[in-house]
PDB file of C-alpha atoms in Angstrom:
ATOM      1  CA  ASP A   1       0.000   0.000   0.000  1.00 96.00           C
ATOM      2  CA  ILE A   2       1.087   3.596  -0.564  1.00 97.00           C
ATOM      3  CA  VAL A   3       1.345   5.311   2.798  1.00 98.00           C
ATOM      4  CA  MET A   4       0.350   8.974   2.890  1.00 98.00           C
ATOM      5  CA  THR A   5       1.855  11.032   5.711  1.00 98.00           C
ATOM      6  CA  GLN A   6       0.684  14.558   6.456  1.00 98.00           C
ATOM      7  CA  SER A   7       2.344  17.198   8.586  1.00 96.00           C
ATOM      8  CA  PRO A   8       1.556  18.765  10.872  1.00 96.00           C
ATOM      9  CA  ASP A   9      -1.270  16.885  12.571  1.00 98.00           C
ATOM     10  CA  SER A  10      -2.739  20.187  13.671  1.00 97.00           C
ATOM     11  CA  LEU A  11      -2.119  23.792  12.811  1.00 96.00           C
ATOM     12  CA  ALA A  12      -3.280  27.116  14.231  1.00 97.00           C
ATOM     13  CA  VAL A  13      -3.124  30.108  11.914  1.00 96.00           C
ATOM     14  CA  SER A  14      -4.371  33.666  12.344  1.00 97.00           C
ATOM     15  CA  LEU A  15      -7.061  35.078  10.099  1.00 97.00           C
ATOM     16  CA  GLY A  16      -5.554  36.436   6.915  1.00 97.00           C
ATOM     17  CA  GLU A  17      -2.318  34.504   7.355  1.00 97.00           C
ATOM     18  CA  ARG A  18      -0.951  31.676   5.224  1.00 98.00           C
ATOM     19  CA  ALA A  19      -1.506  28.018   6.096  1.00 98.00           C
ATOM     20  CA  THR A  20       0.677  25.273   4.643  1.00 98.00           C
ATOM     21  CA  ILE A  21       0.078  21.528   4.906  1.00 98.00           C
ATOM     22  CA  SER A  22       2.532  18.920   3.696  1.00 98.00           C
ATOM     23  CA  CYS A  23       1.778  15.468   2.351  1.00 98.00           C
ATOM     24  CA  LYS A  24       4.348  12.804   1.512  1.00 98.00           C
ATOM     25  CA  SER A  25       3.675   9.501  -0.224  1.00 98.00           C
ATOM     26  CA  SER A  26       5.757   6.377   0.315  1.00 98.00           C
ATOM     27  CA  GLN A  27       5.900   5.854  -3.463  1.00 97.00           C
ATOM     28  CA  SER A  28       5.618   8.185  -6.406  1.00 98.00           C
ATOM     29  CA  VAL A  29       2.065   8.928  -7.551  1.00 97.00           C
ATOM     30  CA  LEU A  30       3.245  10.464 -10.818  1.00 97.00           C
ATOM     31  CA  TYR A  31       2.037   8.518 -13.852  1.00 96.00           C
ATOM     32  CA  SER A  32       4.745   8.967 -16.455  1.00 94.00           C
ATOM     33  CA  SER A  33       2.566   8.353 -19.505  1.00 95.00           C
ATOM     34  CA  ASN A  34       0.415  11.447 -18.883  1.00 95.00           C
ATOM     35  CA  ASN A  35       2.667  13.341 -16.448  1.00 95.00           C
ATOM     36  CA  LYS A  36      -0.143  13.610 -13.921  1.00 97.00           C
ATOM     37  CA  ASN A  37       0.167  13.247 -10.171  1.00 98.00           C
ATOM     38  CA  TYR A  38      -2.759  11.207  -8.858  1.00 98.00           C
ATOM     39  CA  LEU A  39      -3.049  13.265  -5.701  1.00 98.00           C
ATOM     40  CA  GLY A  40      -6.099  15.016  -4.293  1.00 98.00           C
ATOM     41  CA  TRP A  41      -6.760  17.322  -1.357  1.00 98.00           C
ATOM     42  CA  TYR A  42     -10.025  17.283   0.579  1.00 98.00           C
ATOM     43  CA  GLN A  43     -11.619  19.531   3.178  1.00 98.00           C
ATOM     44  CA  GLN A  44     -13.941  18.064   5.784  1.00 98.00           C
ATOM     45  CA  LYS A  45     -16.072  20.093   8.152  1.00 98.00           C
ATOM     46  CA  PRO A  46     -17.915  18.544  11.118  1.00 95.00           C
ATOM     47  CA  GLY A  47     -20.901  16.463  10.140  1.00 95.00           C
ATOM     48  CA  GLN A  48     -20.151  16.779   6.423  1.00 97.00           C
ATOM     49  CA  PRO A  49     -18.560  14.499   3.849  1.00 98.00           C
ATOM     50  CA  PRO A  50     -15.137  15.437   2.544  1.00 98.00           C
ATOM     51  CA  LYS A  51     -15.093  17.940  -0.288  1.00 98.00           C
ATOM     52  CA  LEU A  52     -12.612  17.734  -3.144  1.00 98.00           C
ATOM     53  CA  LEU A  53     -10.531  20.918  -3.310  1.00 98.00           C
ATOM     54  CA  ILE A  54      -7.591  20.021  -5.523  1.00 98.00           C
ATOM     55  CA  TYR A  55      -7.003  17.194  -8.005  1.00 98.00           C
ATOM     56  CA  TRP A  56      -4.006  16.206 -10.137  1.00 98.00           C
ATOM     57  CA  ALA A  57      -2.053  17.742  -7.227  1.00 98.00           C
ATOM     58  CA  SER A  58      -2.540  21.307  -8.427  1.00 98.00           C
ATOM     59  CA  THR A  59      -5.859  21.726 -10.262  1.00 98.00           C
ATOM     60  CA  ARG A  60      -8.511  23.560  -8.292  1.00 98.00           C
ATOM     61  CA  GLU A  61     -11.971  22.001  -8.359  1.00 97.00           C
ATOM     62  CA  SER A  62     -14.725  24.204  -9.776  1.00 96.00           C
ATOM     63  CA  GLY A  63     -16.059  26.651  -7.219  1.00 96.00           C
ATOM     64  CA  VAL A  64     -13.093  26.364  -4.859  1.00 98.00           C
ATOM     65  CA  PRO A  65     -11.725  29.800  -3.878  1.00 97.00           C
ATOM     66  CA  ASP A  66      -8.407  30.709  -5.437  1.00 96.00           C
ATOM     67  CA  ARG A  67      -6.816  31.150  -2.016  1.00 98.00           C
ATOM     68  CA  PHE A  68      -6.475  27.343  -2.085  1.00 98.00           C
ATOM     69  CA  SER A  69      -3.557  26.009  -4.128  1.00 98.00           C
ATOM     70  CA  GLY A  70      -1.738  22.727  -4.476  1.00 98.00           C
ATOM     71  CA  SER A  71       1.808  22.009  -5.540  1.00 98.00           C
ATOM     72  CA  GLY A  72       4.379  19.256  -5.692  1.00 98.00           C
ATOM     73  CA  SER A  73       5.179  16.171  -7.703  1.00 98.00           C
ATOM     74  CA  GLY A  74       6.246  12.589  -7.246  1.00 97.00           C
ATOM     75  CA  THR A  75       6.171  12.016  -3.505  1.00 98.00           C
ATOM     76  CA  ASP A  76       6.055  15.495  -1.965  1.00 98.00           C
ATOM     77  CA  PHE A  77       3.011  17.728  -2.041  1.00 98.00           C
ATOM     78  CA  THR A  78       1.741  20.889  -0.381  1.00 98.00           C
ATOM     79  CA  LEU A  79      -1.647  22.488   0.150  1.00 98.00           C
ATOM     80  CA  THR A  80      -1.500  26.224   0.726  1.00 98.00           C
ATOM     81  CA  ILE A  81      -4.263  28.531   1.883  1.00 98.00           C
ATOM     82  CA  SER A  82      -2.954  31.979   1.083  1.00 96.00           C
ATOM     83  CA  SER A  83      -5.140  34.041   3.410  1.00 96.00           C
ATOM     84  CA  LEU A  84      -7.034  32.065   6.011  1.00 97.00           C
ATOM     85  CA  GLN A  85     -10.728  32.757   6.385  1.00 97.00           C
ATOM     86  CA  ALA A  86     -12.921  31.685   9.294  1.00 97.00           C
ATOM     87  CA  GLU A  87     -14.793  29.225   7.080  1.00 97.00           C
ATOM     88  CA  ASP A  88     -11.545  27.357   6.332  1.00 97.00           C
ATOM     89  CA  VAL A  89     -11.504  25.784   9.799  1.00 97.00           C
ATOM     90  CA  ALA A  90     -11.687  22.083   8.981  1.00 98.00           C
ATOM     91  CA  ILE A  91      -9.710  18.882   8.698  1.00 98.00           C
ATOM     92  CA  TYR A  92      -7.718  18.521   5.485  1.00 98.00           C
ATOM     93  CA  TYR A  93      -6.780  15.197   3.910  1.00 98.00           C
ATOM     94  CA  CYS A  94      -4.523  14.283   1.044  1.00 98.00           C
ATOM     95  CA  GLN A  95      -5.255  11.138  -0.944  1.00 98.00           C
ATOM     96  CA  GLN A  96      -3.564   9.140  -3.660  1.00 98.00           C
ATOM     97  CA  TYR A  97      -5.690   7.616  -6.411  1.00 97.00           C
ATOM     98  CA  PHE A  98      -2.697   6.313  -8.345  1.00 97.00           C
ATOM     99  CA  THR A  99      -3.297   2.722  -7.390  1.00 97.00           C
ATOM    100  CA  THR A 100      -5.583   0.624  -5.250  1.00 95.00           C
ATOM    101  CA  PRO A 101      -5.943   0.497  -2.342  1.00 97.00           C
ATOM    102  CA  TYR A 102      -6.495   4.248  -2.531  1.00 98.00           C
ATOM    103  CA  THR A 103      -5.120   5.747   0.648  1.00 98.00           C
ATOM    104  CA  PHE A 104      -5.565   8.938   2.642  1.00 98.00           C
ATOM    105  CA  GLY A 105      -3.285  10.860   4.911  1.00 98.00           C
ATOM    106  CA  GLN A 106      -4.184  10.917   8.582  1.00 98.00           C
ATOM    107  CA  GLY A 107      -5.583  14.429   8.314  1.00 98.00           C
ATOM    108  CA  THR A 108      -4.489  17.872   9.460  1.00 98.00           C
ATOM    109  CA  ARG A 109      -6.769  19.837  11.755  1.00 98.00           C
ATOM    110  CA  LEU A 110      -6.662  23.534  10.878  1.00 98.00           C
ATOM    111  CA  GLU A 111      -7.735  26.015  13.538  1.00 97.00           C
ATOM    112  CA  ILE A 112      -7.667  29.743  14.016  1.00 93.00           C
TER     113      ILE A 112
ATOM    114  CA  GLN B   1     -25.169  17.198 -11.496  1.00 93.00           C
ATOM    115  CA  VAL B   2     -24.568  13.756 -10.095  1.00 97.00           C
ATOM    116  CA  GLN B   3     -25.752  13.115  -6.548  1.00 98.00           C
ATOM    117  CA  LEU B   4     -25.285  10.044  -4.371  1.00 98.00           C
ATOM    118  CA  GLN B   5     -27.484   8.843  -1.501  1.00 98.00           C
ATOM    119  CA  GLU B   6     -26.658   6.003   0.846  1.00 98.00           C
ATOM    120  CA  SER B   7     -29.326   3.891   2.499  1.00 97.00           C
ATOM    121  CA  GLY B   8     -29.440   0.883   4.781  1.00 95.00           C
ATOM    122  CA  PRO B   9     -29.809  -0.240   8.393  1.00 96.00           C
ATOM    123  CA  GLY B  10     -28.167   1.970  10.966  1.00 95.00           C
ATOM    124  CA  LEU B  11     -27.682  -0.886  13.423  1.00 97.00           C
ATOM    125  CA  VAL B  12     -26.129  -4.269  12.720  1.00 98.00           C
ATOM    126  CA  LYS B  13     -25.501  -7.061  15.197  1.00 97.00           C
ATOM    127  CA  PRO B  14     -21.973  -8.390  15.749  1.00 97.00           C
ATOM    128  CA  SER B  15     -21.112 -11.238  13.365  1.00 97.00           C
ATOM    129  CA  GLY B  16     -23.893 -10.068  11.064  1.00 98.00           C
ATOM    130  CA  THR B  17     -23.681  -8.551   7.591  1.00 98.00           C
ATOM    131  CA  LEU B  18     -23.742  -4.828   6.894  1.00 98.00           C
ATOM    132  CA  SER B  19     -25.681  -4.012   3.721  1.00 98.00           C
ATOM    133  CA  LEU B  20     -25.807  -0.576   2.129  1.00 98.00           C
ATOM    134  CA  THR B  21     -27.052   0.791  -1.162  1.00 98.00           C
ATOM    135  CA  CYS B  22     -26.044   3.956  -2.984  1.00 98.00           C
ATOM    136  CA  ALA B  23     -28.539   5.535  -5.351  1.00 98.00           C
ATOM    137  CA  VAL B  24     -27.073   7.563  -8.199  1.00 98.00           C
ATOM    138  CA  SER B  25     -29.126  10.493  -9.494  1.00 97.00           C
ATOM    139  CA  GLY B  26     -28.412  13.135 -12.101  1.00 96.00           C
ATOM    140  CA  GLY B  27     -26.240  10.779 -14.078  1.00 96.00           C
ATOM    141  CA  SER B  28     -25.752   7.188 -15.127  1.00 95.00           C
ATOM    142  CA  ILE B  29     -23.954   4.505 -13.188  1.00 96.00           C
ATOM    143  CA  SER B  30     -22.839   3.254 -16.594  1.00 93.00           C
ATOM    144  CA  SER B  31     -20.680   6.323 -17.141  1.00 93.00           C
ATOM    145  CA  ASN B  32     -16.915   5.899 -17.379  1.00 93.00           C
ATOM    146  CA  ASN B  33     -16.376   6.113 -13.628  1.00 95.00           C
ATOM    147  CA  TRP B  34     -15.533   3.788 -10.793  1.00 97.00           C
ATOM    148  CA  TRP B  35     -17.854   3.861  -7.789  1.00 98.00           C
ATOM    149  CA  SER B  36     -16.335   3.505  -4.352  1.00 98.00           C
ATOM    150  CA  TRP B  37     -17.171   3.009  -0.707  1.00 98.00           C
ATOM    151  CA  VAL B  38     -15.223   4.899   1.962  1.00 98.00           C
ATOM    152  CA  ARG B  39     -15.739   4.730   5.700  1.00 98.00           C
ATOM    153  CA  GLN B  40     -14.812   6.888   8.670  1.00 98.00           C
ATOM    154  CA  PRO B  41     -14.898   5.542  12.230  1.00 98.00           C
ATOM    155  CA  PRO B  42     -15.996   8.052  14.872  1.00 97.00           C
ATOM    156  CA  GLY B  43     -13.350  10.732  15.346  1.00 95.00           C
ATOM    157  CA  ARG B  44     -10.946   9.053  12.953  1.00 97.00           C
ATOM    158  CA  GLY B  45      -9.694   9.267   9.377  1.00 97.00           C
ATOM    159  CA  LEU B  46     -10.877   7.939   6.039  1.00 98.00           C
ATOM    160  CA  GLU B  47     -10.526   4.358   4.842  1.00 98.00           C
ATOM    161  CA  TRP B  48     -11.208   3.217   1.289  1.00 98.00           C
ATOM    162  CA  ILE B  49     -13.190  -0.025   1.231  1.00 98.00           C
ATOM    163  CA  GLY B  50     -13.501  -0.879  -2.434  1.00 98.00           C
ATOM    164  CA  GLU B  51     -14.779   0.098  -5.861  1.00 97.00           C
ATOM    165  CA  ILE B  52     -16.890  -1.243  -8.688  1.00 97.00           C
ATOM    166  CA  PHE B  53     -17.291  -0.417 -12.373  1.00 96.00           C
ATOM    167  CA  HIS B  54     -20.615  -0.754 -14.167  1.00 96.00           C
ATOM    168  CA  SER B  55     -19.258  -3.852 -15.908  1.00 94.00           C
ATOM    169  CA  GLY B  56     -19.005  -5.528 -12.521  1.00 92.00           C
ATOM    170  CA  SER B  57     -15.229  -5.278 -12.233  1.00 96.00           C
ATOM    171  CA  THR B  58     -14.145  -4.699  -8.658  1.00 97.00           C
ATOM    172  CA  ASN B  59     -11.156  -3.765  -6.535  1.00 97.00           C
ATOM    173  CA  TYR B  60     -11.095  -4.134  -2.766  1.00 98.00           C
ATOM    174  CA  ASN B  61      -8.895  -3.022   0.086  1.00 98.00           C
ATOM    175  CA  PRO B  62      -6.817  -6.085   1.014  1.00 97.00           C
ATOM    176  CA  SER B  63      -7.484  -5.345   4.679  1.00 97.00           C
ATOM    177  CA  LEU B  64     -11.205  -6.000   4.113  1.00 97.00           C
ATOM    178  CA  LYS B  65     -11.218  -8.103   0.965  1.00 95.00           C
ATOM    179  CA  SER B  66     -12.256 -11.351   2.617  1.00 96.00           C
ATOM    180  CA  ARG B  67     -15.416  -9.739   3.991  1.00 97.00           C
ATOM    181  CA  VAL B  68     -16.458  -7.309   1.229  1.00 98.00           C
ATOM    182  CA  THR B  69     -18.768  -7.749  -1.727  1.00 97.00           C
ATOM    183  CA  THR B  70     -19.965  -4.990  -4.037  1.00 97.00           C
ATOM    184  CA  SER B  71     -22.514  -5.119  -6.823  1.00 97.00           C
ATOM    185  CA  VAL B  72     -24.156  -2.898  -9.416  1.00 97.00           C
ATOM    186  CA  ASP B  73     -27.816  -2.724 -10.421  1.00 96.00           C
ATOM    187  CA  LYS B  74     -27.902  -0.798 -13.673  1.00 96.00           C
ATOM    188  CA  SER B  75     -31.710  -1.020 -13.912  1.00 96.00           C
ATOM    189  CA  LYS B  76     -31.997   0.909 -10.641  1.00 97.00           C
ATOM    190  CA  ASN B  77     -28.912   3.064 -11.218  1.00 97.00           C
ATOM    191  CA  GLN B  78     -27.420   2.042  -7.902  1.00 97.00           C
ATOM    192  CA  PHE B  79     -24.590   0.085  -6.380  1.00 98.00           C
ATOM    193  CA  SER B  80     -24.309  -1.811  -3.130  1.00 98.00           C
ATOM    194  CA  LEU B  81     -21.921  -2.887  -0.394  1.00 98.00           C
ATOM    195  CA  LYS B  82     -22.003  -5.964   1.797  1.00 98.00           C
ATOM    196  CA  LEU B  83     -19.552  -6.387   4.677  1.00 98.00           C
ATOM    197  CA  SER B  84     -19.781  -9.676   6.523  1.00 97.00           C
ATOM    198  CA  SER B  85     -18.754 -10.829  10.005  1.00 98.00           C
ATOM    199  CA  VAL B  86     -18.903  -7.312  11.389  1.00 98.00           C
ATOM    200  CA  THR B  87     -17.513  -6.276  14.760  1.00 98.00           C
ATOM    201  CA  ALA B  88     -17.554  -3.056  16.752  1.00 97.00           C
ATOM    202  CA  ALA B  89     -14.506  -1.971  14.751  1.00 97.00           C
ATOM    203  CA  ASP B  90     -16.769  -1.671  11.696  1.00 98.00           C
ATOM    204  CA  THR B  91     -18.824   1.067  13.356  1.00 98.00           C
ATOM    205  CA  ALA B  92     -18.404   4.095  11.118  1.00 98.00           C
ATOM    206  CA  VAL B  93     -19.950   6.586   8.757  1.00 98.00           C
ATOM    207  CA  TYR B  94     -20.068   4.937   5.356  1.00 98.00           C
ATOM    208  CA  TYR B  95     -19.843   7.077   2.224  1.00 98.00           C
ATOM    209  CA  CYS B  96     -20.431   6.188  -1.388  1.00 98.00           C
ATOM    210  CA  VAL B  97     -18.203   8.130  -3.740  1.00 98.00           C
ATOM    211  CA  ARG B  98     -17.556   8.665  -7.440  1.00 98.00           C
ATOM    212  CA  LEU B  99     -13.993   8.436  -8.716  1.00 96.00           C
ATOM    213  CA  ASN B 100     -13.450  10.871 -11.525  1.00 92.00           C
ATOM    214  CA  TYR B 101     -10.360  13.040 -11.218  1.00 89.00           C
ATOM    215  CA  GLY B 102     -10.140  12.196  -7.545  1.00 93.00           C
ATOM    216  CA  PHE B 103     -13.223  11.499  -5.466  1.00 97.00           C
ATOM    217  CA  ASP B 104     -15.310  14.343  -6.810  1.00 97.00           C
ATOM    218  CA  VAL B 105     -18.837  13.379  -5.686  1.00 98.00           C
ATOM    219  CA  TRP B 106     -19.669  12.103  -2.188  1.00 98.00           C
ATOM    220  CA  GLY B 107     -22.890  10.979  -0.607  1.00 98.00           C
ATOM    221  CA  GLN B 108     -23.884  12.554   2.704  1.00 98.00           C
ATOM    222  CA  GLY B 109     -22.883   9.384   4.515  1.00 98.00           C
ATOM    223  CA  THR B 110     -24.794   6.952   6.663  1.00 98.00           C
ATOM    224  CA  THR B 111     -23.878   5.948  10.194  1.00 98.00           C
ATOM    225  CA  VAL B 112     -23.700   2.232  10.874  1.00 98.00           C
ATOM    226  CA  THR B 113     -23.325   1.024  14.432  1.00 98.00           C
ATOM    227  CA  VAL B 114     -22.383  -2.561  15.225  1.00 98.00           C
ATOM    228  CA  SER B 115     -23.920  -3.510  18.532  1.00 97.00           C
ATOM    229  CA  SER B 116     -26.063  -6.187  20.073  1.00 94.00           C
TER     230      SER B 116
END
């Protein structure tokens, strides 16, 4: 299985400041034939299902604010929230969909 | 816009079989997508259970493979999950999910408690 490891486990950031979450995979999730990283980022608020924010490691899902951005390739990835808003308080997960079993990071709790 | 809705018993007895169905609306289950089940134990992270294609092809998490069965009913535009020999460790919110570019559509989730 590909192990996904996020850091930190929790993070407190002031309103308007930048938040950065790291995700590392135990194997590369870059598919060489299409040069795509099979890596997604999800936001989960209490009592709600996860919501896809970023796919292919850096493509923002429709309707997601542009303060959210993803970067990285291979085994090292980052989710950045450029200017934290109150509604961004949530748990964030990375996930690889490169190969089954699809696996998630343990989650990062983001607080203000 | 595709929507997913889980349904099934909220309480299952230990050693019994958990059975859930996911109804697909706003789109066809025969589209070029895999359909997955993901679960989340109380206060914990996300675990992928398995997936099915409309052809009936499946992939399962090896950690659960011996107990999991999934199926598709194209006439009802739905897919289903069966998890046998359940224990308290199977208590979780169960989500059905569409794999597109990542898991782009999620059901609201259904809570299943394993208890006598």
